[in-house]
Coordinates of C-alpha atoms in Angstrom, one line a residue:
M1 CA 133.2 82.8 48.1
K2 CA 134.6 80.2 45.7
H3 CA 133.7 80.1 41.9
V4 CA 133.7 76.9 39.8
T5 CA 133.2 77.3 36.0
L6 CA 131.5 74.4 34.4
G7 CA 131.2 75.6 30.8
R8 CA 128.4 76.5 28.3
N9 CA 128.2 79.9 30.0
E10 CA 126.6 78.4 33.2
E11 CA 127.9 80.2 36.3
W12 CA 127.8 78.8 39.9
S13 CA 128.5 80.6 43.2
L14 CA 129.1 78.3 46.1
L15 CA 129.1 79.8 49.6
L16 CA 131.4 78.0 52.1
S17 CA 129.0 78.6 55.1
G18 CA 126.8 75.6 54.0
R19 CA 124.1 77.6 52.1
L20 CA 124.0 77.2 48.3
Y21 CA 123.1 80.3 46.2
I22 CA 122.7 79.6 42.5
H23 CA 123.0 82.5 40.0
I24 CA 121.9 81.0 36.7
R25 CA 121.5 82.3 33.2
Y26 CA 118.1 80.7 33.1
C27 CA 117.7 80.0 29.4
L28 CA 121.1 78.3 28.9
L29 CA 120.7 76.4 32.2
Q30 CA 117.3 74.9 31.0
A31 CA 118.9 73.6 27.8
L32 CA 121.9 72.3 29.7
C33 CA 119.7 70.3 32.1
Q34 CA 117.6 68.9 29.2
D35 CA 120.7 67.7 27.4
R36 CA 122.8 66.4 30.2
C37 CA 120.5 65.4 33.1
S38 CA 117.7 63.2 31.7
T39 CA 116.5 61.6 35.0
P40 CA 113.5 63.2 36.7
G41 CA 114.5 61.8 40.1
C42 CA 115.7 65.1 41.4
L43 CA 112.3 66.7 41.4
L44 CA 111.0 67.5 44.9
P45 CA 107.3 67.8 45.7
Q46 CA 105.9 71.3 45.5
D47 CA 104.2 71.0 48.9
P48 CA 106.1 68.5 51.0
T49 CA 104.3 67.2 54.1
P50 CA 105.5 68.8 57.3
P51 CA 107.9 68.4 59.0
Y52 CA 109.7 67.6 55.7
H53 CA 112.4 70.3 56.2
Y54 CA 115.7 70.5 54.5
N55 CA 118.1 73.4 54.4
I56 CA 118.8 73.0 50.7
L57 CA 115.1 73.0 49.8
Q58 CA 114.4 76.1 51.8
H59 CA 117.4 78.0 50.3
I60 CA 116.5 77.0 46.8
K61 CA 112.8 78.0 47.3
A62 CA 114.0 81.4 48.7
A63 CA 115.9 81.9 45.4
V64 CA 112.8 81.2 43.3
K65 CA 111.5 84.7 43.6
T66 CA 114.8 86.1 42.3
L67 CA 114.9 83.6 39.4
A68 CA 111.4 84.4 38.5
E69 CA 112.3 88.0 38.2
L70 CA 115.3 87.2 36.0
C71 CA 113.4 84.9 33.7
Q72 CA 110.2 86.9 33.7
G73 CA 108.3 86.2 30.5
I74 CA 109.7 82.7 29.8
H75 CA 107.4 80.8 32.2
S76 CA 103.9 81.9 33.0
T77 CA 103.3 80.3 36.4
F78 CA 105.2 80.1 39.7
A79 CA 104.6 76.4 40.0
Q80 CA 106.5 75.7 36.8
M81 CA 109.3 77.9 37.9
N82 CA 109.5 76.1 41.2
E83 CA 109.9 72.7 39.5
I84 CA 112.5 73.9 37.1
V85 CA 114.6 75.5 39.7
V86 CA 114.6 72.4 41.9
S87 CA 115.4 70.2 38.9
A88 CA 118.1 72.6 37.9
M89 CA 119.6 72.4 41.4
C90 CA 119.8 68.6 41.3
C91 CA 121.1 68.5 37.8
D92 CA 123.8 71.0 38.5
C93 CA 124.9 69.2 41.6
C94 CA 125.4 66.1 39.4
L95 CA 127.2 68.2 36.7
L96 CA 129.6 69.4 39.5
G97 CA 130.4 65.8 40.3
R98 CA 130.9 64.8 36.7
A99 CA 133.2 67.8 36.1
A100 CA 135.3 66.8 39.1
Q101 CA 135.6 63.2 37.6
E102 CA 136.6 64.6 34.1
K103 CA 139.4 66.8 35.6
G104 CA 140.7 64.0 37.8
L105 CA 139.7 65.7 41.1
P106 CA 138.6 63.7 44.2
C107 CA 134.9 63.1 44.5
D108 CA 134.9 63.9 48.2
H109 CA 135.7 67.6 47.7
S110 CA 135.8 70.2 50.5
L111 CA 133.2 72.5 49.0
S112 CA 130.3 73.3 51.4
L113 CA 127.4 72.2 49.1
G114 CA 124.9 71.0 51.8
Y115 CA 123.9 67.5 52.6
Q116 CA 121.6 66.7 49.7
C117 CA 123.7 68.3 47.0
G118 CA 126.8 66.6 48.3
L119 CA 125.1 63.2 48.0
V120 CA 124.2 63.9 44.4
S121 CA 127.6 65.3 43.5
R122 CA 129.5 62.3 44.9
A123 CA 127.1 59.8 43.3
C124 CA 127.6 61.3 39.8
C125 CA 131.3 61.5 40.4
D126 CA 131.7 57.8 41.4
D127 CA 129.2 56.2 39.0
G128 CA 129.3 58.7 36.2
A129 CA 125.5 58.9 36.4
P130 CA 123.4 59.4 39.5
D131 CA 121.1 56.6 40.6
V132 CA 117.5 57.5 41.1
K133 CA 117.4 55.6 44.4
T134 CA 120.6 57.4 45.7
I135 CA 119.5 60.9 45.1
T136 CA 115.9 60.4 46.1
L137 CA 115.5 62.5 49.3
A138 CA 114.6 60.6 52.5
K139 CA 111.2 61.5 53.9
C140 CA 110.3 61.6 57.6
A141 CA 106.6 61.4 58.6
Q142 CA 106.9 64.0 61.5
E143 CA 110.4 65.2 62.5
C144 CA 114.0 65.0 61.1
V145 CA 116.7 65.3 63.8
G146 CA 119.7 65.3 61.4
N147 CA 121.9 62.8 59.6
G148 CA 118.8 61.2 58.0
T149 CA 117.4 60.2 61.4
C150 CA 113.6 60.6 62.0
A151 CA 111.7 61.3 65.2
C152 CA 108.1 61.5 66.3
F153 CA 105.9 64.0 68.2
K154 CA 104.8 63.5 71.8
G155 CA 102.2 60.8 71.9
Y156 CA 103.7 58.9 68.9
K157 CA 106.4 56.3 68.5
L158 CA 108.6 55.5 65.5
K159 CA 107.7 52.4 63.4
P160 CA 110.3 49.8 62.5
D161 CA 110.8 51.5 59.0
G162 CA 112.5 54.4 60.8
K163 CA 110.3 57.0 59.0
N164 CA 106.7 56.7 59.8
C165 CA 105.1 57.2 63.3
E166 CA 102.2 55.4 65.0
D167 CA 100.0 56.5 68.0
I168 CA 100.8 55.4 71.6
N169 CA 97.8 54.0 73.5
E170 CA 98.3 55.6 76.9
C171 CA 95.2 53.9 78.3
L172 CA 96.5 50.4 77.4
L173 CA 100.0 51.1 78.8
G174 CA 98.6 52.7 82.0
A175 CA 100.3 56.0 81.3
S176 CA 97.2 58.1 81.9
N177 CA 96.5 60.2 85.0
C178 CA 92.7 59.6 85.2
R179 CA 91.3 59.7 88.7
G180 CA 89.1 57.1 90.5
G181 CA 85.6 56.9 88.9
E182 CA 87.0 58.0 85.5
R183 CA 87.5 56.0 82.3
C184 CA 90.5 56.5 80.0
I185 CA 89.7 57.0 76.3
N186 CA 92.6 57.0 73.8
T187 CA 92.9 59.7 71.1
L188 CA 95.5 60.3 68.4
G189 CA 98.7 61.5 70.1
S190 CA 96.9 61.8 73.5
F191 CA 94.0 60.6 75.7
R192 CA 91.1 62.0 77.7
C193 CA 89.4 61.0 81.0
Q194 CA 85.6 60.5 81.1
R195 CA 83.4 59.9 84.2
E196 CA 82.0 56.5 84.5
V197 CA 78.9 57.7 86.4
S198 CA 76.8 60.6 85.2
C199 CA 76.4 63.7 87.3
G200 CA 72.6 63.3 87.8
T201 CA 69.6 65.6 87.3
G202 CA 70.4 69.2 87.8
Y203 CA 74.1 68.9 87.1
E204 CA 76.4 69.0 84.0
L205 CA 79.9 67.7 83.3
T206 CA 82.5 70.4 82.8
D207 CA 85.6 70.3 80.6
S208 CA 87.6 69.6 83.7
N209 CA 85.5 66.4 84.2
N210 CA 83.7 67.8 87.3
C211 CA 80.0 68.1 88.1
K212 CA 78.6 71.6 88.1
D213 CA 75.2 72.7 89.2
I214 CA 72.9 73.9 86.4
D215 CA 71.3 77.3 87.1
E216 CA 67.8 76.7 85.7
C217 CA 66.8 80.2 86.6
E218 CA 69.6 81.7 84.4
S219 CA 69.2 79.2 81.6
G220 CA 65.4 79.6 81.5
T221 CA 64.7 75.9 81.9
H222 CA 62.4 76.4 85.0
N223 CA 58.6 76.2 84.9
C224 CA 57.7 79.0 87.3
A225 CA 54.5 81.0 86.7
P226 CA 54.7 84.7 85.8
D227 CA 53.7 85.7 89.3
F228 CA 56.5 83.6 90.8
M229 CA 60.2 84.1 90.7
C230 CA 62.8 81.4 90.2
Q231 CA 65.3 80.7 93.0
N232 CA 68.2 78.3 92.1
T233 CA 69.2 75.6 94.5
Q234 CA 71.9 72.9 94.3
G235 CA 70.6 70.4 91.6
S236 CA 67.2 72.0 91.3
F237 CA 65.2 75.3 91.7
R238 CA 62.2 76.7 93.6
C239 CA 59.3 78.9 92.6
R240 CA 58.6 81.6 95.1
P241 CA 55.8 84.2 94.9
K242 CA 56.9 87.7 93.9
N243 CA 54.7 89.3 96.6
Q244 CA 55.8 88.3 100.1
C245 CA 53.4 88.3 103.0
G246 CA 54.2 90.3 106.2
D247 CA 54.1 89.1 109.8
G248 CA 50.7 87.8 110.9
Y249 CA 49.9 86.4 107.4
I250 CA 50.4 83.0 105.7
Q251 CA 50.7 82.5 102.0
D252 CA 48.8 79.8 100.1
A253 CA 49.8 77.9 97.1
L254 CA 48.5 80.6 94.7
G255 CA 50.6 83.3 96.5
S256 CA 47.6 84.9 98.3
C257 CA 48.1 86.3 101.9
I258 CA 45.7 85.0 104.5
D259 CA 45.4 86.4 108.0
I260 CA 46.5 84.2 110.9
N261 CA 44.2 84.0 114.0
E262 CA 46.8 84.0 116.7
C263 CA 44.2 83.5 119.4
L264 CA 43.4 80.1 117.9
A265 CA 46.7 79.1 116.5
Q266 CA 48.7 79.7 119.7
T267 CA 48.1 78.3 123.2
G268 CA 47.4 81.2 125.5
P269 CA 49.3 84.1 123.7
C270 CA 48.3 86.5 126.5
H271 CA 49.3 86.5 130.1
P272 CA 47.0 85.1 132.8
G273 CA 44.2 87.6 133.6
Q274 CA 44.2 88.9 130.0
S275 CA 41.9 88.1 127.1
C276 CA 43.1 87.6 123.4
M277 CA 41.5 89.7 120.6
N278 CA 42.4 88.8 117.0
T279 CA 43.1 91.7 114.6
V280 CA 44.0 91.7 110.9
G281 CA 47.7 90.6 110.8
S282 CA 48.1 90.6 114.6
F283 CA 46.3 90.4 118.0
T284 CA 45.8 92.3 121.2
C285 CA 45.6 91.3 124.9
Q286 CA 43.1 93.1 127.2
R287 CA 43.2 92.9 131.0
N288 CA 40.3 91.4 132.8
S289 CA 38.0 93.9 134.5
V290 CA 39.2 93.0 138.1
N291 CA 41.4 95.9 139.5
C292 CA 43.6 95.4 142.6
G293 CA 44.8 98.2 145.0
R294 CA 48.4 99.0 146.0
G295 CA 50.2 96.0 147.6
Y296 CA 47.9 93.5 145.7
H297 CA 47.8 91.8 142.3
L298 CA 45.6 89.4 140.4
N299 CA 46.1 85.7 140.9
D300 CA 47.2 83.4 138.0
N301 CA 43.6 82.8 137.1
G302 CA 42.9 86.6 137.0
N303 CA 39.8 86.3 139.2
R304 CA 40.8 87.7 142.6
C305 CA 43.4 89.9 144.3
V306 CA 46.2 88.5 146.4
D307 CA 48.9 90.2 148.6
I308 CA 52.2 91.1 147.0
D309 CA 55.2 89.9 149.0
E310 CA 57.6 92.8 148.6
C311 CA 60.3 91.1 150.6
K312 CA 60.6 88.3 148.1
G313 CA 63.9 88.1 146.1
P314 CA 67.5 88.5 147.0
D315 CA 67.3 92.2 147.9
G316 CA 63.6 92.9 148.1
E317 CA 62.3 96.4 148.5
C318 CA 64.7 97.3 151.4
A319 CA 67.9 96.9 149.4
G320 CA 69.9 94.7 151.8
H321 CA 68.2 95.9 155.0
G322 CA 65.8 93.8 157.0
C323 CA 62.3 93.5 155.4
I324 CA 59.0 92.6 157.1
N325 CA 56.1 91.8 154.8
L326 CA 52.7 93.1 155.8
V327 CA 49.2 92.5 154.2
G328 CA 49.1 94.9 151.3
S329 CA 52.4 96.6 152.4
F330 CA 55.9 96.1 154.0
R331 CA 58.3 97.6 156.5
C332 CA 62.1 97.9 156.5
E333 CA 64.3 97.2 159.5
C334 CA 67.3 99.6 158.8
K335 CA 70.9 98.8 159.8
I336 CA 72.9 101.0 162.2
G337 CA 73.7 104.3 160.5
F338 CA 70.5 104.3 158.4
I339 CA 66.9 105.6 159.1
F340 CA 63.7 104.5 157.4
N341 CA 61.9 107.1 155.3
S342 CA 58.1 106.4 155.5
I343 CA 57.4 108.5 152.4
S344 CA 59.9 107.0 150.0
R345 CA 59.8 103.7 152.0
V346 CA 63.7 103.2 151.7
C347 CA 66.5 103.3 154.3
E348 CA 68.5 106.5 154.1
D349 CA 72.1 107.2 155.4
I350 CA 72.4 109.2 158.6
N351 CA 75.0 112.0 158.5
E352 CA 76.4 111.5 162.0
C353 CA 78.9 114.4 161.7
R354 CA 76.0 116.9 161.1
H355 CA 73.7 115.3 163.6
Y356 CA 76.3 115.2 166.5
P357 CA 78.8 118.1 165.7
G358 CA 82.0 118.1 168.0
R359 CA 80.9 115.0 169.9
L360 CA 82.2 112.2 167.8
C361 CA 85.8 113.2 166.7
A362 CA 88.6 115.1 168.5
H363 CA 89.8 116.9 165.3
K364 CA 87.9 116.2 162.0
C365 CA 84.8 114.1 161.1
E366 CA 84.1 112.7 157.7
N367 CA 80.7 111.1 156.9
A368 CA 80.6 107.6 155.3
V369 CA 77.7 105.5 154.1
G370 CA 76.1 104.1 157.2
S371 CA 78.9 105.4 159.4
Y372 CA 81.6 108.1 159.9
K373 CA 85.4 108.4 160.0
C374 CA 87.6 110.5 162.2
S375 CA 90.9 112.1 161.1
C376 CA 93.6 114.3 162.6
T377 CA 95.4 117.5 161.5
Q378 CA 99.0 117.6 160.5
G379 CA 101.4 116.6 163.3
F380 CA 98.9 114.2 164.9
K381 CA 97.9 110.6 164.4
L382 CA 94.6 108.8 165.1
A383 CA 94.5 107.1 168.5
S384 CA 93.6 103.5 169.0
D385 CA 89.9 104.4 169.8
G386 CA 89.5 105.8 166.3
R387 CA 88.2 109.1 167.7
N388 CA 91.0 111.0 169.6
C389 CA 94.3 112.2 168.2
D390 CA 97.8 111.7 169.6
D391 CA 100.9 113.8 168.9
L392 CA 103.0 112.4 166.1
N393 CA 106.7 112.2 166.8
E394 CA 108.1 113.3 163.5
C395 CA 111.7 112.9 164.7
E396 CA 111.3 109.1 164.4
S397 CA 111.4 109.4 160.6
S398 CA 114.6 111.5 160.8
P399 CA 113.5 114.6 158.9
C400 CA 116.4 116.7 160.0
S401 CA 120.0 116.5 158.7
Q402 CA 121.4 116.6 162.3
E403 CA 119.3 117.0 165.4
C404 CA 115.5 116.9 165.8
A405 CA 113.4 118.0 168.7
N406 CA 109.7 116.9 168.8
V407 CA 107.1 119.5 169.9
Y408 CA 103.4 119.0 170.3
G409 CA 101.9 118.7 166.8
S410 CA 105.2 119.5 165.1
Y411 CA 109.1 119.3 165.3
Q412 CA 112.2 121.5 165.3
C413 CA 115.6 120.9 163.6
Y414 CA 118.9 121.8 165.3
C415 CA 122.5 121.8 164.2
R416 CA 125.6 120.9 166.0
R417 CA 128.6 123.2 166.7
G418 CA 130.2 124.4 163.5
Y419 CA 126.9 124.2 161.5
Q420 CA 123.9 126.5 161.1
L421 CA 120.4 125.8 160.0
S422 CA 119.6 126.5 156.4
D423 CA 117.3 129.5 155.7
R424 CA 115.9 127.7 152.6
D425 CA 114.2 124.7 154.2
G426 CA 114.9 124.9 157.9
I427 CA 115.8 121.2 157.8
N428 CA 119.4 120.9 156.5
C429 CA 122.5 122.1 158.2
E430 CA 125.2 124.2 156.5
D431 CA 128.9 124.4 157.4
V432 CA 130.0 127.6 159.1
D433 CA 133.3 128.9 157.6
E434 CA 135.1 130.1 160.7
C435 CA 138.1 131.2 158.7
V436 CA 135.8 133.7 156.9
T437 CA 133.6 134.8 159.8
G438 CA 136.7 135.3 162.0
T439 CA 135.5 133.0 164.8
H440 CA 138.6 130.8 164.6
T441 CA 141.3 130.7 167.3
C442 CA 144.4 130.4 165.1
S443 CA 147.5 132.4 166.0
E444 CA 149.3 134.8 163.7
T445 CA 151.9 132.2 162.8
E446 CA 149.2 129.6 161.9
S447 CA 147.0 129.4 158.8
C448 CA 143.2 128.8 159.2
F449 CA 141.8 125.9 157.2
N450 CA 138.1 125.4 157.1
V451 CA 136.7 121.9 157.4
Q452 CA 133.2 120.4 157.7
G453 CA 131.9 121.5 161.1
G454 CA 135.0 123.3 162.2
F455 CA 138.4 124.5 161.3
R456 CA 142.1 123.6 161.6
C457 CA 145.0 125.8 162.6
L458 CA 147.9 124.5 160.6
S459 CA 151.4 125.9 160.1
F460 CA 153.3 124.8 157.0
E461 CA 157.0 125.6 157.0
C462 CA 159.1 125.2 153.9
P463 CA 161.9 122.7 154.1
P464 CA 165.6 123.9 153.8
N465 CA 166.6 125.3 150.4
Y466 CA 162.9 126.1 149.7
R467 CA 160.9 129.3 150.1
R468 CA 157.2 130.1 150.1
A469 CA 155.9 131.3 146.7
G470 CA 153.7 134.4 147.2
E471 CA 150.8 134.5 149.7
K472 CA 148.4 131.7 150.4
A473 CA 145.8 131.3 147.7
R474 CA 142.2 130.2 148.6
V475 CA 140.5 127.9 146.0
E476 CA 137.0 126.8 146.9
R477 CA 137.1 124.7 150.1
S478 CA 140.9 124.3 150.3
D479 CA 143.8 126.5 150.9
T480 CA 147.2 125.9 149.2
V481 CA 150.7 126.7 150.4
R482 CA 153.5 126.3 147.8
C483 CA 157.2 126.2 148.4
V484 CA 159.7 126.4 145.5
K485 CA 163.3 125.3 145.5
S486 CA 165.9 128.1 146.2
C487 CA 169.4 126.7 146.4
Q488 CA 172.4 128.5 148.0
P489 CA 175.3 129.4 145.7
N490 CA 177.6 126.4 145.0
D491 CA 175.1 123.9 146.6
I492 CA 175.5 121.1 144.0
S493 CA 173.3 118.6 145.9
C494 CA 170.5 121.1 146.0
V495 CA 170.8 121.8 142.3
L496 CA 170.8 118.1 141.5
D497 CA 167.8 117.4 143.7
P498 CA 164.9 116.7 141.2
V499 CA 162.2 118.1 143.5
H500 CA 161.4 121.6 142.3
S501 CA 158.4 122.4 144.6
V502 CA 156.6 121.2 147.7
S503 CA 153.0 122.1 148.2
H504 CA 150.4 121.7 150.9
T505 CA 146.6 121.8 150.4
V506 CA 143.7 121.0 152.6
I507 CA 140.4 119.4 151.6
S508 CA 137.3 118.7 153.7
M509 CA 135.0 115.8 152.6
P510 CA 131.7 114.4 153.8
T511 CA 131.0 110.7 154.6
F512 CA 129.2 109.5 151.5
R513 CA 126.0 107.6 152.4
E514 CA 125.6 106.0 149.0
F515 CA 129.0 105.5 147.4
T516 CA 128.3 104.1 143.9
R517 CA 131.1 105.5 141.7
P518 CA 134.5 107.2 142.1
E519 CA 134.5 110.7 143.5
E520 CA 136.9 113.3 142.0
I521 CA 138.5 115.4 144.9
V522 CA 141.8 117.0 143.7
F523 CA 143.0 118.2 140.3
L524 CA 146.7 118.6 139.7
R525 CA 147.2 120.9 136.8
T526 CA 150.4 121.1 134.9
M527 CA 151.9 123.6 132.4
S528 CA 152.7 120.9 129.8
M529 CA 150.8 120.6 126.6
A530 CA 149.0 117.3 125.9
H531 CA 150.6 117.0 122.4
S532 CA 154.3 117.9 122.6
S533 CA 156.8 118.1 119.8
P534 CA 157.4 114.7 118.1
H535 CA 161.2 115.3 118.3
I536 CA 161.1 115.5 122.1
S537 CA 160.2 112.3 124.0
S538 CA 158.5 113.7 127.2
D539 CA 155.8 112.6 129.6
I540 CA 154.3 113.3 133.0
V541 CA 153.8 110.5 135.5
F542 CA 151.5 110.9 138.5
D543 CA 152.0 108.8 141.6
I544 CA 150.7 108.4 145.2
L545 CA 153.7 108.2 147.5
E546 CA 152.2 108.0 151.0
G547 CA 149.0 108.0 153.0
N548 CA 146.7 105.9 150.7
V549 CA 144.7 104.3 153.5
Q550 CA 143.2 100.9 152.4
N551 CA 144.0 102.0 148.8
S552 CA 141.0 104.3 149.0
F553 CA 142.4 106.7 146.4
D554 CA 143.9 106.5 142.9
I555 CA 145.2 109.1 140.4
V556 CA 144.5 109.2 136.7
K557 CA 145.9 111.3 133.9
R558 CA 143.5 113.4 131.7
E559 CA 143.6 116.0 129.0
E560 CA 141.6 119.2 129.6
H561 CA 141.7 122.1 127.1
G562 CA 145.0 120.8 125.7
I563 CA 146.7 120.6 129.1
I564 CA 147.7 117.5 131.0
V565 CA 145.8 117.2 134.4
G566 CA 146.1 114.6 137.2
V567 CA 142.8 113.7 138.9
V568 CA 142.8 112.3 142.4
R569 CA 139.7 110.1 142.9
Q570 CA 138.2 108.5 146.0
V571 CA 137.5 104.9 144.9
K572 CA 136.4 103.4 148.3
P573 CA 134.0 104.8 151.0
L574 CA 135.5 106.4 154.1
I575 CA 133.6 106.7 157.4
G576 CA 134.3 109.9 159.3
P577 CA 135.5 111.5 161.4
L578 CA 138.9 110.7 159.8
N579 CA 142.1 112.7 159.1
M580 CA 144.9 111.7 156.7
V581 CA 147.7 113.2 154.6
L582 CA 148.0 112.0 151.0
K583 CA 151.5 112.6 149.5
L584 CA 151.4 112.9 145.7
A585 CA 154.2 113.2 143.1
M586 CA 154.2 114.9 139.6
N587 CA 157.2 113.4 137.7
Y588 CA 158.3 115.1 134.5
V589 CA 160.0 112.4 132.4
T590 CA 162.3 113.2 129.4
S591 CA 163.7 110.3 127.4
G592 CA 162.9 107.8 130.1
V593 CA 164.6 109.9 132.9
V594 CA 162.8 112.0 135.6
S595 CA 164.1 115.5 134.9
H596 CA 162.3 117.1 137.9
R597 CA 159.5 116.4 140.3
N598 CA 156.8 118.4 142.2
I599 CA 155.5 117.1 145.6
V600 CA 151.9 117.9 146.8
S601 CA 150.7 116.9 150.3
V602 CA 146.9 116.8 150.5
H603 CA 145.6 117.1 154.1
I604 CA 142.2 115.3 154.0
F605 CA 139.5 115.8 156.8
V606 CA 136.5 113.4 156.5
S607 CA 133.4 114.6 158.3
E608 CA 131.0 112.2 160.1
F609 CA 128.1 113.8 158.2
W610 CA 127.0 113.4 154.6
F611 CA 126.8 117.1 153.8

């Protein structure tokens, strides 16, 4: 806030934001203005025509209420106060310019007085007295866009004087959007479109310049009588009687219902041989008095009886069988397997199985419509004559797992040596474990190993510097013999040999009929944990050393319950009978060097069967 003292106790407060607030000791200011500002050119109209907007005028008028309260009692009306305040504002803007001139200050000062007050102040400072034309406020007819520039509303254009506006004739300039069949009519600031052709009777023009049907019934412009009701139609209306007539009646112009004589109005409403009788609202047909017996009917004229041809039509009375028409009757010629019923006069099916029991079929007889069908019991098939039954050779479909013997009406499964027939189904064969039953022929120095369909007498001797560890241990289908290293004293070569153990195991496998995925056959379990100490770099490497025929096997490393396990898998099909020895190695590697090794020889016997 900056204060400028002008003398005679008048006090001004000028706000640098561009808004001018005037705090005046009203009585002294009025005398000052009358003495030192004699021109009335500063007065502004009390009600300027919009949009005659100026920031200075609005702020001064906003201060009028405050000034009225300060000087209450001096002036009696608000209008007088309004004129004096505006006059005082202009006068004091001029006094501010004169004060600057008297003190030798520049006329173009930096005070934020507003556009109009600044003009008055500079004019009084330069000329010593403001010119009426200079301080007269510029007026715009419609809009002021700043810096004394005027603009016009939409639909108007600025006149050459730069202040007043005149209407734009859109119709003359072709700037309207009227459609075909519409005429453009210019209005002040706009235009309107009017149809060139009227809508016609029964229609009215809407505000959107479209034709709309007039509902005469709703508007009450119809001329229907009280006994009639109005029904609106497009462009018109109809008067309909309130009481509607039912079927068999016609309504006259007065709304009365009159009976229709259907016997006269229609051509022959009744069938031939019938007479028409008119009734109120309807009619009835009565048969002529001539009565015909069964198998006859009246002719078209209704005067005599003629024979009915029951055999007419696609099926006739005999439903697909032969039909012979007779005078007043008919007869059916039934097909084979049917018999004519003289009472119901239709062809009925003959049940041959009941009429000729045991003479048509060898085993079973089943009746069919117009015929019969023979069938056989289990184990037989129908012969070519369709009546007798022949033995069915079930062995042709290979129901047994090994050997099949056909018997009359059935079959019997047999097993080869080393197998026995299953008690569960009597079809599949199960391997006989000769090593358990004691039917093997192995000597005391040999070990018995059971295989599919037999056994093997094998003798595994431990190599030098190795001894057998415990007794032989039986695990499922295979037996295992394990030899561990046992060096003589001072035998350095034995001690340095990395092989710690040599094991032999036997496994019997079937010939897989459908080999679709790898088959796991041997599991090599170690004593090493899957996650060893991070300070010790150790690992176990599994390898196949010998006997991998046609690369039919591989070995993968797996973790089971925290222990490392090597799994030997069959990856290709093998056709038995086939024997082989698969030599495997379990290498214990520490810091990249094999510390010790275990050798496992797997003796594999592949059976020719799939079980």
